Amino acid sequence: MKQIETDLSKEKEQFMKLGIREQDLLGQLAEIEQKIAKKRKSLEEIKEKLQFNQKRLKRQQETLRHLEQSSKAVRERLGKRLTAFYKYAKRGYVHILTTSQDLEELRKRMKYLQVIMNEDQNLLQQLAEVEQKINQEIALIEERVRIIDGMKKAEGARLSSIKEDQDKKVFLLMKVHNEKEFYETLVKELQRASQNLKETLLDLDRKQKKKEVLPSGFANSKGRLPMPFHGKIIRSHNRWGVDIVKTQKGIFIQGPLGSEVKAVFPGRVDFSGWLKGYGQTIVINHGSRFFTVSAHLSERYSEEGDTVEKGTVIGLLGHTGPFEKPRLYFEIRRAGTPLNPLKWVKVR
């Protein structure tokens, strides 16, 4: 009996270690998701800088091409005037034997040509200086483009490395427990996240009772609310085979990364921040204890306390959570009770 109790104690200890290891790995995965989101944002910023400098380089090269054409035209004009100048000079030897009036006229014309040629030479000098300056600027921009392109490649490599680390962590997590237990663990984590969101909304609802009442016609908008963005409503499993939808109270809307997410009804932002399991999240209070939740954002444009109108862009669609493609999590609640969004929004 004592031996059995000892063995049982060892098994319990090993089980607890496995549980702690699972939680640790899940925490690491959550951190990796945040890192991936940051790297994606950084990579987009670098791409924008690269595109800006490439456009600037193209404009400068076009300016240089026009200057070179102008310089060529001035040189051709100057060459023709030089030819005319020498013709007049040659004629001078003939006219010197004629009347003084003809000679004086020739001198005036030669002086006039000399003045014009001096102006052309000055213009050529100015064009040459501008060309030199633009060439220097082009060299600087080309160097900047080279550096930024290197940054883009390095950031892309770092993003790939983080994704590889994510895959390794997932593989290790699956080794810690068999697939069934891993799926159960993942679902439990999502259920905890759902409970955290519920508690957050209940807390916001309690606080709302103490504040001024927001005017609301939300209840009269059932079936007429717009989608937060035009996307595809998803009902599917995640990449590990777990039915994520069953653990949530709202809907998932799939669309292009960076799509603008909009408020579906006027209200006040009561929460704007990061929620475990939901990523960047915004909760809008529409009055009469109605709330909408938009989660898995890459950017939050609205902060707590902001007043928003119907159609206000509150953020951008991100790529967080256990999904292969970017998805928005959208939920409607009243006094802490989840409502079916499909009965409230106009679905095309």
Short mmCIF file of C-alpha atoms in Angstrom, two decimals:
data_model
loop_
_atom_site.label_atom_id
_atom_site.label_comp_id
_atom_site.label_asym_id
_atom_site.label_seq_id
_atom_site.Cartn_x
_atom_site.Cartn_y
_atom_site.Cartn_z
CA MET A 1 0.00 0.00 0.00
CA LYS A 2 2.82 2.34 0.95
CA GLN A 3 4.56 1.52 -2.35
CA ILE A 4 1.35 2.24 -4.26
CA GLU A 5 1.01 5.58 -2.47
CA THR A 6 4.64 6.36 -3.31
CA ASP A 7 4.10 5.51 -6.99
CA LEU A 8 0.90 7.56 -7.05
CA SER A 9 2.74 10.50 -5.51
CA LYS A 10 5.41 10.24 -8.20
CA GLU A 11 2.78 10.10 -10.95
CA LYS A 12 1.03 13.17 -9.51
CA GLU A 13 4.34 15.01 -9.36
CA GLN A 14 5.13 14.09 -12.98
CA PHE A 15 1.60 15.14 -14.04
CA MET A 16 2.04 18.51 -12.33
CA LYS A 17 5.39 19.00 -14.06
CA LEU A 18 3.79 18.26 -17.42
CA GLY A 19 0.98 20.72 -16.64
CA ILE A 20 3.48 23.43 -15.69
CA ARG A 21 5.48 22.73 -18.86
CA GLU A 22 2.32 22.99 -20.97
CA GLN A 23 1.37 26.34 -19.43
CA ASP A 24 4.92 27.60 -19.92
CA LEU A 25 4.90 26.62 -23.60
CA LEU A 26 1.47 28.17 -24.14
CA GLY A 27 2.75 31.38 -22.56
CA GLN A 28 5.78 31.28 -24.87
CA LEU A 29 3.49 30.78 -27.87
CA ALA A 30 1.44 33.84 -26.84
CA GLU A 31 4.66 35.88 -26.64
CA ILE A 32 5.78 34.57 -30.04
CA GLU A 33 2.43 35.64 -31.54
CA GLN A 34 3.04 39.16 -30.24
CA LYS A 35 6.58 39.11 -31.67
CA ILE A 36 5.27 37.96 -35.05
CA ALA A 37 2.66 40.76 -35.03
CA LYS A 38 5.39 43.33 -34.23
CA LYS A 39 7.73 41.95 -36.90
CA ARG A 40 4.95 42.04 -39.50
CA LYS A 41 4.29 45.68 -38.60
CA SER A 42 8.02 46.50 -38.74
CA LEU A 43 8.34 44.75 -42.10
CA GLU A 44 5.40 46.74 -43.52
CA GLU A 45 6.99 50.01 -42.34
CA ILE A 46 10.29 49.06 -43.97
CA LYS A 47 8.50 48.18 -47.21
CA GLU A 48 6.77 51.59 -47.18
CA LYS A 49 10.15 53.34 -46.68
CA LEU A 50 11.63 51.31 -49.52
CA GLN A 51 8.76 52.16 -51.87
CA PHE A 52 8.99 55.85 -50.91
CA ASN A 53 12.74 55.99 -51.66
CA GLN A 54 12.37 54.00 -54.88
CA LYS A 55 9.75 56.50 -56.10
CA ARG A 56 11.99 59.38 -55.04
CA LEU A 57 14.92 57.82 -56.91
CA LYS A 58 12.80 57.45 -60.03
CA ARG A 59 11.75 61.13 -59.84
CA GLN A 60 15.37 62.29 -59.47
CA GLN A 61 16.48 60.10 -62.38
CA GLU A 62 13.70 61.62 -64.50
CA THR A 63 14.80 65.14 -63.48
CA LEU A 64 18.39 64.29 -64.42
CA ARG A 65 17.24 63.00 -67.81
CA HIS A 66 15.44 66.30 -68.52
CA LEU A 67 18.52 68.28 -67.43
CA GLU A 68 20.73 66.25 -69.73
CA GLN A 69 18.34 66.98 -72.60
CA SER A 70 18.43 70.70 -71.73
CA SER A 71 22.24 70.65 -71.60
CA LYS A 72 22.38 68.93 -74.98
CA ALA A 73 20.08 71.58 -76.50
CA VAL A 74 22.21 74.42 -75.05
CA ARG A 75 25.42 72.82 -76.35
CA GLU A 76 23.95 72.45 -79.82
CA ARG A 77 22.79 76.08 -79.77
CA LEU A 78 26.20 77.22 -78.54
CA GLY A 79 27.90 75.23 -81.32
CA LYS A 80 25.77 76.91 -83.98
CA ARG A 81 26.56 80.34 -82.53
CA LEU A 82 30.27 79.57 -82.44
CA THR A 83 30.07 78.62 -86.11
CA ALA A 84 28.29 81.88 -86.88
CA PHE A 85 30.83 83.81 -84.79
CA TYR A 86 33.78 82.41 -86.77
CA LYS A 87 31.98 83.11 -90.05
CA TYR A 88 31.53 86.74 -89.04
CA ALA A 89 35.15 86.90 -87.90
CA LYS A 90 36.34 85.53 -91.26
CA ARG A 91 34.18 87.99 -93.10
CA GLY A 92 35.81 90.72 -91.07
CA TYR A 93 39.03 90.45 -93.07
CA VAL A 94 37.11 91.07 -96.26
CA HIS A 95 35.01 93.91 -94.88
CA ILE A 96 37.99 95.69 -93.38
CA LEU A 97 38.84 96.78 -96.91
CA THR A 98 35.32 98.15 -97.47
CA THR A 99 33.57 101.03 -95.81
CA SER A 100 33.95 101.73 -92.13
CA GLN A 101 30.16 101.58 -91.77
CA ASP A 102 30.11 97.88 -92.81
CA LEU A 103 32.96 97.11 -90.43
CA GLU A 104 31.19 98.80 -87.52
CA GLU A 105 28.03 96.79 -88.21
CA LEU A 106 30.06 93.57 -88.23
CA ARG A 107 31.68 94.43 -84.91
CA LYS A 108 28.28 95.05 -83.33
CA ARG A 109 26.99 91.68 -84.52
CA MET A 110 30.09 89.89 -83.26
CA LYS A 111 29.78 91.60 -79.88
CA TYR A 112 26.11 90.58 -79.71
CA LEU A 113 27.02 86.97 -80.51
CA GLN A 114 29.74 87.05 -77.85
CA VAL A 115 27.25 88.19 -75.20
CA ILE A 116 24.76 85.45 -76.15
CA MET A 117 27.49 82.78 -76.11
CA ASN A 118 28.63 83.94 -72.68
CA GLU A 119 25.06 83.55 -71.45
CA ASP A 120 24.88 80.06 -72.93
CA GLN A 121 28.16 79.14 -71.25
CA ASN A 122 26.85 80.41 -67.91
CA LEU A 123 23.67 78.38 -68.40
CA LEU A 124 25.74 75.29 -69.21
CA GLN A 125 27.77 75.84 -66.05
CA GLN A 126 24.59 76.14 -63.97
CA LEU A 127 23.13 73.00 -65.55
CA ALA A 128 26.37 71.12 -64.89
CA GLU A 129 26.26 72.15 -61.22
CA VAL A 130 22.62 71.06 -60.89
CA GLU A 131 23.43 67.76 -62.63
CA GLN A 132 26.30 67.18 -60.23
CA LYS A 133 24.06 67.88 -57.23
CA ILE A 134 21.32 65.56 -58.51
CA ASN A 135 23.88 62.83 -59.23
CA GLN A 136 25.07 63.14 -55.63
CA GLU A 137 21.47 62.92 -54.38
CA ILE A 138 20.84 59.89 -56.59
CA ALA A 139 23.93 58.20 -55.16
CA LEU A 140 22.69 58.89 -51.61
CA ILE A 141 19.19 57.60 -52.38
CA GLU A 142 20.60 54.48 -54.07
CA GLU A 143 22.67 53.82 -50.96
CA ARG A 144 19.59 54.38 -48.77
CA VAL A 145 17.56 52.00 -50.95
CA ARG A 146 20.34 49.41 -50.67
CA ILE A 147 20.41 49.74 -46.86
CA ILE A 148 16.60 49.61 -46.50
CA ASP A 149 16.41 46.62 -48.85
CA GLY A 150 18.99 44.91 -46.63
CA MET A 151 16.87 45.76 -43.59
CA LYS A 152 13.80 44.27 -45.31
CA LYS A 153 15.64 41.04 -46.04
CA ALA A 154 17.03 40.87 -42.49
CA GLU A 155 13.61 41.56 -40.95
CA GLY A 156 12.04 38.96 -43.22
CA ALA A 157 14.67 36.45 -42.14
CA ARG A 158 13.99 37.26 -38.47
CA LEU A 159 10.25 36.81 -39.05
CA SER A 160 10.91 33.42 -40.65
CA SER A 161 13.12 32.50 -37.70
CA ILE A 162 10.38 33.43 -35.21
CA LYS A 163 7.84 31.39 -37.19
CA GLU A 164 10.24 28.43 -37.12
CA ASP A 165 10.55 28.88 -33.37
CA GLN A 166 6.75 28.94 -33.16
CA ASP A 167 6.52 25.66 -35.09
CA LYS A 168 9.16 24.09 -32.83
CA LYS A 169 7.27 25.18 -29.71
CA VAL A 170 4.04 23.73 -31.09
CA PHE A 171 5.80 20.46 -31.92
CA LEU A 172 7.34 20.34 -28.45
CA LEU A 173 3.97 21.05 -26.86
CA MET A 174 2.47 18.14 -28.78
CA LYS A 175 5.28 15.90 -27.55
CA VAL A 176 4.63 16.86 -23.91
CA HIS A 177 1.16 15.37 -24.16
CA ASN A 178 -0.57 13.26 -26.73
CA GLU A 179 -2.71 14.95 -29.35
CA LYS A 180 -5.97 14.51 -27.51
CA GLU A 181 -4.65 16.10 -24.31
CA PHE A 182 -3.03 18.88 -26.32
CA TYR A 183 -6.32 19.68 -28.04
CA GLU A 184 -8.10 19.70 -24.70
CA THR A 185 -5.44 22.01 -23.27
CA LEU A 186 -5.79 24.39 -26.19
CA VAL A 187 -9.58 24.47 -25.87
CA LYS A 188 -9.28 25.12 -22.13
CA GLU A 189 -6.96 28.04 -22.84
CA LEU A 190 -9.49 29.47 -25.27
CA GLN A 191 -12.26 28.93 -22.74
CA ARG A 192 -10.20 30.79 -20.15
CA ALA A 193 -9.66 33.60 -22.64
CA SER A 194 -13.41 33.66 -23.32
CA GLN A 195 -14.08 33.84 -19.58
CA ASN A 196 -11.56 36.68 -19.24
CA LEU A 197 -13.37 38.58 -21.98
CA LYS A 198 -16.72 37.92 -20.31
CA GLU A 199 -15.38 39.23 -16.99
CA THR A 200 -13.97 42.30 -18.75
CA LEU A 201 -17.34 43.04 -20.34
CA LEU A 202 -19.21 42.48 -17.08
CA ASP A 203 -16.81 44.86 -15.36
CA LEU A 204 -17.41 47.46 -18.09
CA ASP A 205 -21.16 46.93 -17.71
CA ARG A 206 -20.94 47.49 -13.94
CA LYS A 207 -18.93 50.66 -14.47
CA GLN A 208 -21.43 51.85 -17.08
CA LYS A 209 -24.23 51.81 -14.50
CA LYS A 210 -22.30 54.39 -12.48
CA LYS A 211 -21.71 56.67 -15.48
CA GLU A 212 -24.04 58.77 -17.57
CA VAL A 213 -26.38 56.78 -19.78
CA LEU A 214 -25.47 56.75 -23.47
CA PRO A 215 -28.37 57.37 -25.85
CA SER A 216 -28.88 54.23 -27.93
CA GLY A 217 -31.04 52.93 -30.73
CA PHE A 218 -28.94 49.80 -30.96
CA ALA A 219 -31.85 47.48 -30.14
CA ASN A 220 -33.79 48.87 -33.10
CA SER A 221 -30.90 48.09 -35.47
CA LYS A 222 -31.20 44.31 -35.29
CA GLY A 223 -30.62 42.81 -38.72
CA ARG A 224 -29.54 46.17 -40.15
CA LEU A 225 -26.03 46.64 -38.72
CA PRO A 226 -23.17 46.72 -41.25
CA MET A 227 -20.34 44.20 -41.12
CA PRO A 228 -17.21 45.56 -39.38
CA PHE A 229 -15.46 44.94 -42.72
CA HIS A 230 -16.28 43.09 -45.93
CA GLY A 231 -14.96 39.57 -45.43
CA LYS A 232 -15.90 35.91 -45.31
CA ILE A 233 -17.62 34.50 -42.21
CA ILE A 234 -15.69 31.40 -41.16
CA ARG A 235 -16.93 28.19 -39.61
CA SER A 236 -13.91 25.87 -39.62
CA HIS A 237 -11.22 24.17 -37.56
CA ASN A 238 -7.84 25.67 -36.71
CA ARG A 239 -4.57 24.25 -37.95
CA TRP A 240 -4.39 21.74 -35.08
CA GLY A 241 -7.90 20.38 -35.73
CA VAL A 242 -9.65 22.06 -32.80
CA ASP A 243 -13.08 23.62 -33.44
CA ILE A 244 -12.24 27.15 -32.25
CA VAL A 245 -15.71 28.51 -33.03
CA LYS A 246 -17.37 26.32 -30.39
CA THR A 247 -15.26 27.94 -27.66
CA GLN A 248 -16.27 31.48 -28.72
CA LYS A 249 -19.52 33.45 -28.50
CA GLY A 250 -19.04 35.55 -31.62
CA ILE A 251 -18.08 35.06 -35.27
CA PHE A 252 -14.82 35.01 -37.20
CA ILE A 253 -14.55 37.12 -40.37
CA GLN A 254 -11.66 36.32 -42.70
CA GLY A 255 -10.12 38.93 -44.99
CA PRO A 256 -6.90 40.52 -46.28
CA LEU A 257 -4.30 41.48 -43.67
CA GLY A 258 -4.55 45.20 -42.85
CA SER A 259 -8.24 45.56 -43.82
CA GLU A 260 -9.93 48.53 -42.14
CA VAL A 261 -12.18 47.46 -39.26
CA LYS A 262 -15.05 49.88 -38.60
CA ALA A 263 -17.51 50.59 -35.80
CA VAL A 264 -20.95 49.16 -36.68
CA PHE A 265 -22.85 51.70 -34.54
CA PRO A 266 -22.11 54.96 -32.69
CA GLY A 267 -20.74 54.63 -29.16
CA ARG A 268 -17.84 55.11 -26.78
CA VAL A 269 -14.67 53.00 -26.57
CA ASP A 270 -14.64 51.48 -23.07
CA PHE A 271 -11.68 49.13 -23.63
CA SER A 272 -8.70 49.29 -25.99
CA GLY A 273 -5.77 46.96 -25.37
CA TRP A 274 -4.34 43.44 -25.42
CA LEU A 275 -6.37 40.46 -24.17
CA LYS A 276 -4.77 37.03 -23.85
CA GLY A 277 -6.24 34.74 -26.49
CA TYR A 278 -7.72 37.67 -28.43
CA GLY A 279 -4.71 39.91 -29.15
CA GLN A 280 -5.35 43.61 -29.78
CA THR A 281 -9.00 44.18 -28.83
CA ILE A 282 -11.47 47.08 -28.84
CA VAL A 283 -14.77 47.07 -26.93
CA ILE A 284 -17.36 49.74 -27.82
CA ASN A 285 -20.23 50.69 -25.51
CA HIS A 286 -23.33 51.55 -27.57
CA GLY A 287 -25.60 52.40 -24.65
CA SER A 288 -28.50 50.43 -23.17
CA ARG A 289 -25.83 47.92 -22.02
CA PHE A 290 -25.01 46.85 -25.60
CA PHE A 291 -21.34 46.20 -26.41
CA THR A 292 -19.46 45.09 -29.54
CA VAL A 293 -16.06 43.39 -29.45
CA SER A 294 -13.48 43.48 -32.27
CA ALA A 295 -10.41 41.31 -31.63
CA HIS A 296 -7.25 40.04 -33.39
CA LEU A 297 -6.37 43.53 -34.68
CA SER A 298 -2.89 44.51 -35.84
CA GLU A 299 -3.48 48.22 -35.09
CA ARG A 300 -5.82 50.03 -32.70
CA TYR A 301 -6.83 53.50 -33.91
CA SER A 302 -9.30 54.20 -31.09
CA GLU A 303 -8.38 54.52 -27.42
CA GLU A 304 -10.42 54.19 -24.25
CA GLY A 305 -12.82 57.12 -23.87
CA ASP A 306 -12.95 57.93 -27.61
CA THR A 307 -16.36 58.59 -29.14
CA VAL A 308 -16.90 56.79 -32.45
CA GLU A 309 -19.52 57.03 -35.15
CA LYS A 310 -20.92 54.33 -37.39
CA GLY A 311 -18.22 53.64 -39.99
CA THR A 312 -15.34 55.06 -37.93
CA VAL A 313 -12.16 53.07 -38.62
CA ILE A 314 -11.15 51.70 -35.20
CA GLY A 315 -8.26 49.50 -36.32
CA LEU A 316 -6.72 47.16 -38.89
CA LEU A 317 -7.18 43.41 -39.29
CA GLY A 318 -4.28 41.45 -37.83
CA HIS A 319 -2.97 37.90 -37.94
CA THR A 320 -2.91 36.61 -34.35
CA GLY A 321 -4.32 33.52 -32.73
CA PRO A 322 -4.11 29.92 -34.01
CA PHE A 323 -5.28 30.69 -37.55
CA GLU A 324 -3.66 30.17 -40.93
CA LYS A 325 -5.16 33.37 -42.35
CA PRO A 326 -6.05 36.81 -40.88
CA ARG A 327 -9.41 36.75 -39.07
CA LEU A 328 -11.39 39.26 -37.05
CA TYR A 329 -13.26 38.03 -34.00
CA PHE A 330 -16.53 39.99 -33.70
CA GLU A 331 -18.97 39.69 -30.82
CA ILE A 332 -22.14 41.46 -29.63
CA ARG A 333 -23.20 41.38 -25.98
CA ARG A 334 -25.91 42.89 -23.83
CA ALA A 335 -25.33 43.08 -20.09
CA GLY A 336 -22.74 40.29 -20.32
CA THR A 337 -24.96 37.98 -22.38
CA PRO A 338 -23.62 37.07 -25.85
CA LEU A 339 -25.96 37.66 -28.80
CA ASN A 340 -25.78 35.95 -32.18
CA PRO A 341 -24.08 38.52 -34.48
CA LEU A 342 -25.54 36.86 -37.58
CA LYS A 343 -29.01 37.99 -36.45
CA TRP A 344 -27.81 41.58 -36.06
CA VAL A 345 -25.57 42.30 -39.06
CA LYS A 346 -26.51 42.40 -42.73
CA VAL A 347 -24.75 39.43 -44.32
CA ARG A 348 -24.33 39.52 -48.09
#
